[in-house]
Each structure stands twice: as C-alpha cells, then as structure tokens.
C-alpha cells in the first residue's frame, strides 16, 4: 500500500504559528507567467497546491528545506524561518 | 539581552557545537543560537557519523554516553534498475574490534541534543528557539554580533561563527554566501521506519550493536542525478532518497512519490517489511562542491560546515567535515582573541588550517564530481538498464551459448550507450574522482 503525503506528514510533530512564514509575492505571476509551476511538484510536503484559480500555501506542513525559494523560476516566494521554536521539530532526525 | 560575548555561534549542529566545545574549553565566553525548539530539532543527515572527528573534539565521547545507534561493520553499494540490481559489500571485523566506531549511525534529534549538552557542561551558553535574522556591524563594517528575530534583541560578540547549515536565508541576506542555485543542492527526503532490533539483526546478518550501511545508485532516483541510502539504527531503519533540485524541477517528480516507489523496490521492500514509519523529513545536501564555496572568513566572522558548502558526496561525508571545520574555526578564534585582532587577517588561521587538512584537500579532489554526475544522466538511466540486461542474460540458462549471449549484450550496450559515449563517460568518471 502506498502512503500519501498526508499520511507522511501526519507522523511529524509541528508547532504551527498563526502567521505563515511563506508567502507568494505576486500570485498573478504564478498563473500568467509561470509555465512549469515547479513549486507544485518539488515541494516535499506538497505545501503548494493549485486550487481553482490560485496556488494556495499550506505552510502548516512545511518541512523547511528551502526548495521552493530557490526552485521557483521567478523567485516569487518570500521565505523566512518560522519563529524560533515553531515549525517542525524532528523527533528522530 | 544586552550582554557581550567573545564568540557568537549561529546554529547548534555539528559545526557550531564542535566550535562551542573547543571555545568553552579554552575559557572563551561563548553563546550558541539555535532556531529549533532544541538542538537537532531541524537537522537531518543520512545518519552516519565518524568517530575520528568526534574524538578530536570529545576524546571521551563513548564514556559520555554518546547516543550511538549501531557501529558500522559493513558498507554496501547497490546499483539498481527499476526491478533488479547489483549489490557489492565490504565487511571487516576490524571495524568491530580495533577500529570500532570508525563509522556509526546516529539520529540527529538525539545526537545533536546530546552534543550540545556536552558544550553546555563545558560552559557554553546554548539558546534554543531563537532565529538569528541579521548580523551587527561596527563602524568599519566588521561583523560585531547577531540580531535575533521578534524582539529577541541584539547580542554583541567579538567574533561570529556562521554554522547555520545549507539552507541559510541569513547568509544570503547578509551576503556572506550567495543563495545556492537549484543545481547546487540536492533535495533529500528521509523516513525513519521502526523495526524490532532482533529483526534488523536477522535481516542484515549482524549481532549486538553492529550495523550495515547501504548506498544506492541507479534508476531508483527516477533518472535524476541522485542517491538513496538505507542505514541500520538500533531499532529502526533510516531510509533516505534525494536528487539534484534542478532535476526535480525539470522532471516534475514529487519527492514523496519517489520515496514510495523506492520503498517498493524488490531489494528494499523485504528489508523494511512490517516496519512502522515514524517520521518523514526533508533537507538539502550541499552539492556545489569546491567551486561553490563562499569566502570562509572575513572581518569578524567565519563560516563552517554545510553553511560553507563542505560536503563530500562520493564518500557520504558531511557531519565530519562540519565537526572538523567547526573545531578549526574555534582554534582560529582563540588565536585571534588572544592577539586582540578579529579582523580578516586575525582569523586567517582558519583558512590555513582548512587548507592543510583533509577537509579542503578532499573538496578539491572531488571538485568535478558533482558536475560529472549532473551532466552524465546515463549513470541513472541507460547504464543500470544495460547492466541489468547483461546480468539477466548471463544468469539465464536457456540453451543459448555464452558467446552468443555476449554478442547480444554488446549489441544492447552499443544501442543504449554508443561506445564513444561510454568511453567518454569512463574517462570523465576517472577525472572526477582521481
């Protein structure tokens, strides 16, 4: 049986901040200028999802690798570390 | 916080903590900032650590109850196509005896926490849950300390060590290291899979606290430049798979789906059967090599470990380069503070030490290796396929003569990888690792 990304993220421990540490700077650009939309594929936590007309940012499950930040061909993602102590906490690592 | 320190360290990983131990031993007033809830909370590695470099910092690590998972006595390399594969292994009892703990597996959330605790006992101040968002500069532009996020204030320090890992918005923001390009990092995902220790010992043919590592190359990374690993812990398996980030972007493969198909490979599935997944995490590996390294020190600061792009992909060494560079950074800091000169010139001992050590020698030796793999995708596509074809033909007994089988194999090899291409590949491989 294949585990889905939801199954995988369910294993992890997150301390979720109310405010997102990830932000798409210009949403228009994603839909009008971005052909590949790499974020939809390369994010290991499926944070970026195409929902109807826009890309949503499900920052709660972010694994904090940074791939979207440098993988976005338009460098259109503003990326901070979550506030100290927030975000994922590896129990094994 | 308005206190002044001799040394401020960003990041409580192997580089930062190694430095903190050496500095605290020398009586240097040291503070370490860690953004995670505890040291190790944000860290990931395949999971192999080397006793030599740890002993350079803590000779008595075993007596200090270092959380070792398994002592590695056998290293395996697999070369896989989608449904088959070759296995090479080297087991040596010397690694269970006289060279015990040459390599051992660890889990970073446990190890880093323990390691930071040793630095704390020596007198370093470890501050978790604190993100460093900027660096302080004095009037001459020399780094003079750090700025914490969200009202955590400033801490002045005479020297600052950046040991905050490969994913460092701080380095990019302050200009001490350029943001990596996608092809300069590999994205790896990892799962910890619980299995009873007896089952692990049976499946890998080991006893007691001994263990096995397996590095895996070939078609498992979906044709991308990448690698997978399967390491034994005490009562779990570390399973990791990663590939060049630019390849992920181009191929549109999802990391978690790659992991799932890897787990179903006929050589992997039986080893993890019945196991319970416990954690799923992701991290970058620095793949830029020697030519992507930033300036390693300047006025008032130094860079060590992953943050400095110190990583040897061929020999899966990273933690040890972090520890060794952290230690050398600390030695240079001690020198500079004694002389009262923490300018670039005062910290030059760091560069000299690194250049004289295996760290920079190995980085230089393999400077072509990353590019070689990235550009020669045959390694992950055609080659494992023809290798599988050849073994299948030679091992199938079906009344066809061996001579005919050889001809058939050579025809297939030529079709998939024309001979000039194959020779060029071998030549480049030799140049990349010699």
Coordinates of C-alpha atoms in Angstrom, one line a residue:
Chain A
X1 CA 0.0 0.0 0.0
X2 CA 1.3 3.4 -0.9
X3 CA 1.4 6.1 1.8
X4 CA 0.2 9.5 0.7
X5 CA 1.9 12.8 1.6
X6 CA -0.9 13.3 4.2
X7 CA 0.0 10.0 5.9
X8 CA 3.6 11.0 6.0
X9 CA 3.1 14.5 7.4
X10 CA 0.7 13.0 10.0
X11 CA 3.8 11.3 11.5
X12 CA 5.6 14.6 12.2
X13 CA 5.4 17.0 15.1
X14 CA 4.6 20.6 14.2
X15 CA 4.1 23.6 16.3
X16 CA 2.1 25.8 14.0
X17 CA 2.4 29.6 14.2
X18 CA -0.7 31.6 13.4
X19 CA 1.2 33.5 10.7
X20 CA 2.7 31.9 7.6
X21 CA 6.4 32.0 7.1
X22 CA 5.9 31.5 3.4
X23 CA 4.3 34.0 1.0
X24 CA 3.8 34.1 -2.7
X25 CA 4.8 37.6 -3.6
X26 CA 2.8 38.1 -6.7
X27 CA 0.0 35.5 -7.3
X28 CA -0.8 36.8 -10.7
X29 CA 2.7 35.9 -11.9
X30 CA 2.2 32.2 -11.0
X31 CA -0.8 31.9 -13.2
X32 CA 0.1 34.2 -16.1
X33 CA 3.9 33.9 -16.4
X34 CA 4.9 30.6 -14.8
X35 CA 4.7 27.7 -17.1
X36 CA 6.4 24.9 -15.1
X37 CA 5.0 25.9 -11.7
X38 CA 7.8 23.9 -10.1
X39 CA 6.6 24.5 -6.6
X40 CA 3.6 22.2 -7.2
X41 CA 5.9 19.3 -7.8
X42 CA 9.2 19.8 -6.0
X43 CA 7.9 20.7 -2.5
X44 CA 8.4 17.5 -0.4
X45 CA 5.4 18.5 1.8
X46 CA 3.0 19.5 -1.0
X47 CA 2.7 22.9 0.6
X48 CA 1.8 24.5 -2.8
X49 CA -1.5 23.3 -4.3
X50 CA -3.4 24.6 -7.3
X51 CA -6.9 25.2 -6.1
X52 CA -9.2 26.6 -8.7
X53 CA -7.6 29.8 -10.0
X54 CA -4.8 30.2 -7.4
X55 CA -1.9 28.5 -5.7
X56 CA -2.5 28.0 -2.0
X57 CA 0.3 27.9 0.5
X58 CA -0.3 25.3 3.2
X59 CA 2.6 26.4 5.3
X60 CA 1.5 24.3 8.3
X61 CA 3.2 21.2 6.9
X62 CA 6.3 22.9 5.7
X63 CA 9.5 20.8 6.3
X64 CA 11.7 23.9 6.0
X65 CA 14.0 22.6 3.3
X66 CA 14.0 25.9 1.3
X67 CA 13.5 24.2 -2.1
X68 CA 10.5 26.4 -3.2
X69 CA 12.5 29.5 -2.5
X70 CA 15.3 28.8 -4.9
X71 CA 13.3 26.4 -7.2
X72 CA 10.7 29.0 -8.1
X73 CA 11.8 30.1 -11.6
X74 CA 10.6 33.7 -10.9
X75 CA 12.0 33.8 -7.3
X76 CA 8.4 34.7 -6.4
X77 CA 8.3 33.2 -2.9
X78 CA 9.2 35.1 0.2
X79 CA 10.7 32.6 2.7
X80 CA 11.5 33.1 6.3
X81 CA 12.4 30.6 9.0
X82 CA 9.4 30.0 11.3
X83 CA 9.6 31.9 14.6
X84 CA 12.1 30.3 17.0
X85 CA 10.8 27.0 18.3
X86 CA 7.9 26.9 15.8
X87 CA 7.5 24.8 12.7
X88 CA 8.6 21.1 12.5
X89 CA 10.5 19.5 15.4
X90 CA 12.3 16.3 14.4
X91 CA 11.9 13.6 17.0
X92 CA 14.5 11.4 15.3
X93 CA 16.2 13.4 12.6
Chain B
X1 CA 19.7 40.7 26.1
X2 CA 22.4 43.3 26.2
X3 CA 25.4 41.1 27.2
X4 CA 28.7 41.0 25.3
X5 CA 30.3 37.7 24.3
X6 CA 33.7 36.7 22.9
X7 CA 32.1 34.4 20.4
X8 CA 28.6 34.1 19.0
X9 CA 27.7 30.9 17.0
X10 CA 24.7 30.6 14.8
X11 CA 23.4 27.0 14.7
X12 CA 23.7 24.2 17.2
X13 CA 24.6 21.5 14.7
X14 CA 27.9 19.5 14.5
X15 CA 29.9 22.5 13.2
X16 CA 28.6 25.0 15.8
X17 CA 28.7 22.7 18.7
X18 CA 32.2 21.4 17.9
X19 CA 33.4 25.0 17.9
X20 CA 31.5 25.7 21.1
X21 CA 33.2 22.8 22.9
X22 CA 36.7 23.9 21.9
X23 CA 36.0 27.6 22.8
X24 CA 34.4 26.8 26.1
X25 CA 37.4 24.5 27.0
X26 CA 39.6 27.5 26.4
X27 CA 37.5 29.6 28.7
X28 CA 36.1 31.8 25.9
X29 CA 32.7 33.3 26.6
X30 CA 30.5 31.6 24.0
X31 CA 26.8 31.8 23.1
X32 CA 25.1 29.4 20.6
X33 CA 21.8 30.3 18.9
X34 CA 19.6 27.5 17.7
X35 CA 16.3 28.2 15.9
X36 CA 14.8 24.8 16.8
X37 CA 13.0 24.0 20.0
X38 CA 16.1 22.0 20.9
X39 CA 19.4 21.3 19.1
X40 CA 18.7 18.7 16.4
X41 CA 15.0 19.7 16.0
X42 CA 15.7 21.0 12.5
X43 CA 18.6 18.8 11.5
X44 CA 18.8 15.8 9.2
X45 CA 21.6 13.7 7.8
X46 CA 21.6 10.2 6.3
X47 CA 22.8 9.2 9.7
X48 CA 26.4 8.2 9.6
X49 CA 29.0 9.9 11.8
X50 CA 32.7 9.2 12.1
X51 CA 34.4 8.6 15.4
X52 CA 37.7 10.2 14.4
X53 CA 36.4 13.8 14.0
X54 CA 34.2 13.5 17.1
X55 CA 37.1 12.3 19.1
X56 CA 39.1 15.3 18.1
X57 CA 36.6 17.4 20.0
X58 CA 35.5 14.9 22.7
X59 CA 38.0 12.1 23.1
X60 CA 35.8 10.5 25.8
X61 CA 32.5 10.6 23.8
X62 CA 31.8 7.0 24.4
X63 CA 32.1 7.4 28.2
X64 CA 29.8 10.5 27.9
X65 CA 27.1 8.2 26.6
X66 CA 27.1 9.4 23.1
X67 CA 23.8 8.1 21.6
X68 CA 25.2 5.7 19.0
X69 CA 22.7 3.7 17.1
X70 CA 24.8 1.0 15.5
X71 CA 28.6 0.6 14.9
X72 CA 29.1 0.1 11.2
X73 CA 31.0 -3.1 10.2
X74 CA 29.8 -3.4 6.6
X75 CA 29.2 -0.9 3.8
X76 CA 27.2 -1.9 0.8
X77 CA 26.7 -0.3 -2.5
X78 CA 23.8 -1.1 -4.7
X79 CA 23.4 -0.3 -8.4
X80 CA 19.8 -0.7 -9.3
X81 CA 17.5 -0.7 -12.3
X82 CA 13.8 -0.4 -11.7
X83 CA 13.2 -4.0 -10.9
X84 CA 16.6 -5.5 -10.3
X85 CA 20.1 -4.7 -9.1
X86 CA 23.7 -5.4 -8.2
X87 CA 25.0 -5.5 -4.7
X88 CA 28.6 -5.0 -3.5
X89 CA 29.5 -5.2 0.1
X90 CA 32.6 -5.0 2.3
X91 CA 32.5 -6.3 5.8
X92 CA 35.6 -6.2 8.0
X93 CA 35.9 -7.4 11.6
X94 CA 38.5 -4.7 12.2
X95 CA 35.5 -2.3 12.4
X96 CA 34.1 -4.3 15.2
X97 CA 37.4 -4.6 17.1
X98 CA 40.4 -2.3 16.9
X99 CA 38.7 0.3 14.7
X100 CA 35.4 0.2 16.4
X101 CA 33.3 3.4 15.9
X102 CA 35.2 4.3 12.8
X103 CA 31.7 4.9 11.5
X104 CA 28.4 4.6 13.3
X105 CA 24.8 5.6 12.8
X106 CA 23.1 8.3 14.7
X107 CA 19.7 10.1 14.8
X108 CA 20.2 13.8 14.8
X109 CA 17.5 14.8 17.2
X110 CA 19.1 12.6 19.8
X111 CA 22.8 13.2 18.8
X112 CA 22.7 16.9 18.4
X113 CA 20.9 17.4 21.7
X114 CA 23.5 15.3 23.5
X115 CA 26.3 17.0 21.7
X116 CA 25.0 20.5 22.7
X117 CA 24.6 19.3 26.3
X118 CA 28.3 18.5 26.4
X119 CA 29.1 22.0 25.2
X120 CA 26.8 23.4 27.8
X121 CA 28.6 21.4 30.5
X122 CA 31.8 22.9 29.4
X123 CA 30.4 26.3 29.9
X124 CA 28.9 27.5 26.6
X125 CA 25.5 29.1 26.7
X126 CA 23.0 27.4 24.3
X127 CA 20.0 29.4 23.4
X128 CA 17.3 27.4 21.6
X129 CA 14.1 28.7 19.9
X130 CA 15.9 31.7 18.6
X131 CA 16.3 32.7 15.0
X132 CA 19.2 34.9 14.0
X133 CA 17.8 37.3 11.4
X134 CA 20.7 39.7 10.8
X135 CA 24.2 40.5 11.8
X136 CA 25.5 43.6 13.6
X137 CA 28.3 45.6 12.1
X138 CA 30.6 48.1 13.6
X139 CA 31.6 51.5 12.1
X140 CA 34.2 49.8 9.9
X141 CA 31.8 47.2 8.6
X142 CA 33.3 44.4 10.7
X143 CA 30.7 41.8 12.0
X144 CA 30.1 42.6 15.6
X145 CA 27.4 40.2 16.7
X146 CA 23.9 39.0 15.9
X147 CA 20.3 40.2 15.8
X148 CA 17.6 37.9 17.0
X149 CA 14.1 37.7 15.5
X150 CA 11.0 39.2 17.1
X151 CA 12.2 41.4 19.9
X152 CA 14.9 38.9 20.9
X153 CA 17.3 41.8 20.7
X154 CA 20.9 42.0 19.8
X155 CA 24.0 40.2 21.2
X156 CA 27.4 41.7 20.6
X157 CA 30.3 39.4 20.1
X158 CA 33.9 39.9 19.1
X159 CA 33.7 37.0 16.6
X160 CA 30.7 35.4 15.0
X161 CA 30.7 31.9 13.5
X162 CA 28.0 31.1 10.9
X163 CA 27.2 27.4 11.3
X164 CA 23.6 27.6 10.3
X165 CA 23.5 25.0 7.6
X166 CA 23.0 24.8 3.9
X167 CA 19.6 26.4 3.9
X168 CA 20.6 29.8 5.3
X169 CA 18.5 32.8 4.4
X170 CA 20.8 34.7 6.8
X171 CA 23.9 34.0 4.7
X172 CA 22.1 35.1 1.5
X173 CA 20.6 38.2 3.2
X174 CA 23.9 39.4 4.7
X175 CA 25.8 38.5 1.5
X176 CA 28.3 36.1 3.2
X177 CA 27.2 33.3 0.9
X178 CA 25.2 33.5 -2.2
X179 CA 21.8 31.8 -2.4
X180 CA 22.6 28.4 -4.0
X181 CA 21.3 27.8 -7.5
X182 CA 19.0 24.8 -7.7
X183 CA 21.7 22.6 -9.3
X184 CA 24.0 23.3 -6.4
X185 CA 21.9 21.5 -3.9
X186 CA 20.2 18.1 -3.7
X187 CA 16.8 17.7 -2.0
X188 CA 16.6 14.6 0.1
X189 CA 13.7 13.2 2.0
X190 CA 14.0 10.7 4.8
X191 CA 11.9 8.2 6.7
X192 CA 12.5 6.6 10.0
X193 CA 11.0 3.1 10.0
X194 CA 10.7 1.2 13.3
X195 CA 11.6 -2.5 13.3
X196 CA 12.5 -4.7 16.4
X197 CA 16.2 -4.9 16.9
X198 CA 16.2 -8.7 16.5
X199 CA 14.6 -8.4 13.1
X200 CA 17.2 -5.9 12.0
X201 CA 20.0 -8.2 13.2
X202 CA 18.5 -11.1 11.3
X203 CA 17.8 -9.3 8.1
X204 CA 21.3 -7.7 7.9
X205 CA 23.3 -10.6 9.5
X206 CA 24.7 -8.6 12.4
X207 CA 24.7 -9.1 16.1
X208 CA 24.6 -6.9 19.1
X209 CA 25.2 -3.2 18.4
X210 CA 26.7 -3.8 14.9
X211 CA 25.1 -2.5 11.8
X212 CA 25.3 -2.0 8.0
X213 CA 25.1 0.9 5.6
X214 CA 23.8 0.7 2.1
X215 CA 24.3 3.5 -0.5
X216 CA 22.1 3.1 -3.6
X217 CA 22.5 4.4 -7.1
X218 CA 20.8 3.9 -10.4
X219 CA 17.3 4.1 -11.7
X220 CA 15.7 4.5 -8.2
X221 CA 16.1 8.2 -8.4
X222 CA 13.8 8.3 -11.5
X223 CA 16.6 9.1 -13.9
X224 CA 17.7 12.1 -11.9
X225 CA 21.2 12.7 -10.5
X226 CA 20.7 11.4 -7.0
X227 CA 21.3 8.8 -4.4
X228 CA 19.4 6.8 -1.8
X229 CA 20.6 5.3 1.4
X230 CA 19.4 2.6 3.8
X231 CA 21.1 2.6 7.2
X232 CA 20.5 0.4 10.3
X233 CA 19.8 2.0 13.6
X234 CA 19.3 0.2 16.9
X235 CA 15.6 -0.4 16.4
X236 CA 14.8 1.5 13.2
X237 CA 15.9 1.9 9.6
X238 CA 16.9 5.3 8.2
X239 CA 15.7 5.4 4.6
X240 CA 16.7 8.4 2.5
X241 CA 16.4 9.4 -1.1
X242 CA 17.4 12.6 -2.9
X243 CA 18.2 14.2 -6.2
X244 CA 19.5 17.4 -7.6
X245 CA 17.0 20.1 -7.1
X246 CA 17.2 21.3 -10.7
X247 CA 16.4 17.7 -11.8
X248 CA 13.4 17.6 -9.5
X249 CA 12.2 20.9 -11.0
X250 CA 12.8 19.7 -14.6
X251 CA 11.4 16.2 -14.2
X252 CA 8.3 17.2 -12.2
X253 CA 8.8 14.1 -9.9
X254 CA 7.4 14.5 -6.4
X255 CA 9.9 13.7 -3.7
X256 CA 7.4 11.7 -1.6
X257 CA 6.3 9.6 -4.6
X258 CA 9.9 8.9 -5.4
X259 CA 10.3 7.7 -1.8
X260 CA 7.2 5.5 -2.1
X261 CA 8.4 3.7 -5.3
X262 CA 11.9 3.3 -3.7
X263 CA 10.3 1.5 -0.7
X264 CA 8.6 -0.9 -3.1
X265 CA 11.8 -1.8 -5.0
X266 CA 12.3 -5.6 -4.7
X267 CA 15.7 -5.2 -3.0
X268 CA 14.4 -2.6 -0.5
X269 CA 10.9 -3.9 0.3
X270 CA 11.9 -7.1 2.1
X271 CA 14.3 -5.2 4.4
X272 CA 11.7 -2.8 5.7
X273 CA 8.7 -5.2 5.5
X274 CA 6.4 -4.9 8.6
X275 CA 8.2 -1.7 9.7
X276 CA 6.3 1.2 11.1
X277 CA 7.1 4.6 9.6
X278 CA 7.7 7.1 12.4
X279 CA 8.9 10.3 10.8
X280 CA 9.1 12.0 7.4
X281 CA 11.5 14.9 6.9
X282 CA 13.4 16.8 4.2
X283 CA 16.7 18.7 3.9
X284 CA 19.2 19.9 1.3
X285 CA 22.6 18.5 0.7
X286 CA 25.3 20.9 -0.4
X287 CA 26.3 19.7 -3.9
X288 CA 28.0 22.7 -5.3
X289 CA 31.5 21.4 -4.3
X290 CA 34.7 23.3 -4.0
X291 CA 33.8 25.9 -6.6
X292 CA 30.6 26.9 -4.9
X293 CA 32.3 27.5 -1.5
X294 CA 32.0 31.1 -0.2
X295 CA 34.8 33.1 1.4
X296 CA 35.3 31.1 4.6
X297 CA 36.1 34.0 6.8
X298 CA 36.3 37.8 6.9
X299 CA 36.2 40.7 9.3
X300 CA 34.7 39.4 12.5
X301 CA 33.2 36.2 11.1
X302 CA 33.8 32.7 9.9
X303 CA 31.7 30.1 8.1
X304 CA 31.8 26.3 8.8
X305 CA 30.1 23.1 7.9
X306 CA 27.2 22.8 5.5
X307 CA 26.9 26.6 5.6
X308 CA 30.3 26.7 3.9
X309 CA 29.2 24.0 1.4
X310 CA 31.6 21.5 2.9
X311 CA 30.3 18.2 1.7
X312 CA 31.9 15.1 0.1
X313 CA 29.1 13.4 -1.9
X314 CA 31.2 10.5 -3.1
X315 CA 32.1 9.3 0.4
X316 CA 28.9 10.5 2.0
X317 CA 30.9 12.7 4.4
X318 CA 29.4 15.9 5.8
X319 CA 29.0 15.7 9.5
X320 CA 32.7 15.1 9.9
X321 CA 33.6 18.0 7.7
X322 CA 31.3 20.1 9.8
X323 CA 33.0 18.9 13.0
X324 CA 36.5 19.4 11.7
X325 CA 35.8 22.8 10.3
X326 CA 34.0 23.9 13.5
X327 CA 37.0 22.8 15.5
X328 CA 39.4 24.7 13.2
X329 CA 37.2 27.7 13.3
X330 CA 37.3 27.7 17.1
X331 CA 41.1 27.3 17.2
X332 CA 41.4 30.3 14.8
X333 CA 39.0 32.3 17.0
X334 CA 41.1 31.6 20.1
X335 CA 44.2 32.7 18.4
X336 CA 42.5 35.9 17.1
X337 CA 41.1 36.8 20.5
X338 CA 44.5 36.3 22.2
X339 CA 46.0 38.6 19.7
X340 CA 43.1 41.1 20.0
X341 CA 42.6 41.0 16.3
X342 CA 39.3 39.6 15.0
X343 CA 39.7 41.2 11.5
X344 CA 40.0 39.0 8.4
X345 CA 43.8 39.0 9.0
X346 CA 43.4 37.9 12.6
X347 CA 41.2 35.0 11.6
X348 CA 43.5 33.8 8.7
X349 CA 44.5 30.8 10.9
X350 CA 41.1 29.2 9.9
X351 CA 42.0 29.2 6.2
X352 CA 45.4 27.9 6.8
X353 CA 44.2 25.1 9.0
X354 CA 41.5 24.1 6.5
X355 CA 43.9 24.1 3.6
X356 CA 46.4 21.9 5.5
X357 CA 43.7 19.4 6.5
X358 CA 41.8 16.7 4.7
X359 CA 38.8 19.0 4.5
X360 CA 39.9 21.2 1.7
X361 CA 42.1 18.6 0.1
X362 CA 39.1 16.3 -0.4
X363 CA 36.9 19.2 -1.5
X364 CA 39.5 20.0 -4.2
X365 CA 40.0 16.4 -5.2
X366 CA 36.3 15.9 -5.9
X367 CA 35.5 19.3 -7.3
X368 CA 34.4 17.8 -10.7
X369 CA 32.4 15.0 -9.2
X370 CA 29.0 16.9 -8.8
X371 CA 29.0 18.3 -12.3
X372 CA 30.1 14.9 -13.7
X373 CA 27.0 13.2 -12.2
X374 CA 24.7 16.0 -13.1
X375 CA 25.7 16.0 -16.7
X376 CA 26.0 12.3 -17.2
X377 CA 22.5 11.1 -16.7
X378 CA 23.4 7.8 -18.4
X379 CA 24.5 6.8 -14.9
X380 CA 20.9 6.9 -13.7
X381 CA 19.2 5.7 -16.9
X382 CA 20.9 3.7 -19.7
X383 CA 23.7 2.2 -17.6
X384 CA 21.7 0.5 -14.9
X385 CA 19.4 -0.8 -17.6
X386 CA 22.1 -2.4 -19.7
X387 CA 23.8 -3.7 -16.5
X388 CA 20.6 -5.4 -15.6
X389 CA 20.2 -6.8 -19.1
X390 CA 23.7 -8.2 -19.1
X391 CA 23.4 -10.0 -15.7
X392 CA 20.0 -11.4 -16.6
X393 CA 21.3 -12.8 -19.9
X394 CA 24.4 -14.3 -18.4
X395 CA 22.5 -15.9 -15.5
X396 CA 19.6 -17.3 -17.5
X397 CA 20.4 -20.9 -18.6
X398 CA 18.4 -21.4 -21.7
X399 CA 20.5 -23.4 -24.2
X400 CA 22.0 -20.3 -25.8
X401 CA 25.8 -20.3 -25.9
X402 CA 27.7 -17.8 -23.8
X403 CA 29.4 -16.4 -26.9
X404 CA 26.0 -15.6 -28.4
X405 CA 24.9 -14.1 -25.2
X406 CA 27.9 -11.9 -25.1
X407 CA 27.2 -10.6 -28.6
X408 CA 23.6 -9.9 -27.7
X409 CA 24.8 -8.0 -24.6
X410 CA 27.3 -5.9 -26.6
X411 CA 24.7 -5.1 -29.2
X412 CA 22.4 -3.8 -26.5
X413 CA 25.1 -1.9 -24.8
X414 CA 26.0 -0.2 -28.1
X415 CA 22.4 0.6 -28.8
X416 CA 21.8 2.2 -25.4
X417 CA 25.2 3.8 -24.9
X418 CA 27.3 4.1 -28.1
X419 CA 30.9 3.1 -27.4
X420 CA 32.5 6.6 -27.8
X421 CA 29.9 7.9 -25.3
X422 CA 30.7 5.1 -22.9
X423 CA 34.5 5.7 -23.1
X424 CA 33.9 9.4 -22.6
X425 CA 31.8 8.6 -19.6
X426 CA 34.5 6.4 -18.1
X427 CA 37.2 9.0 -18.8
X428 CA 35.2 11.7 -17.1
X429 CA 34.4 9.5 -14.2
X430 CA 38.1 8.9 -13.7
X431 CA 38.9 12.6 -13.9
X432 CA 36.1 13.4 -11.5
X433 CA 37.4 11.1 -8.7
X434 CA 41.1 10.6 -9.2

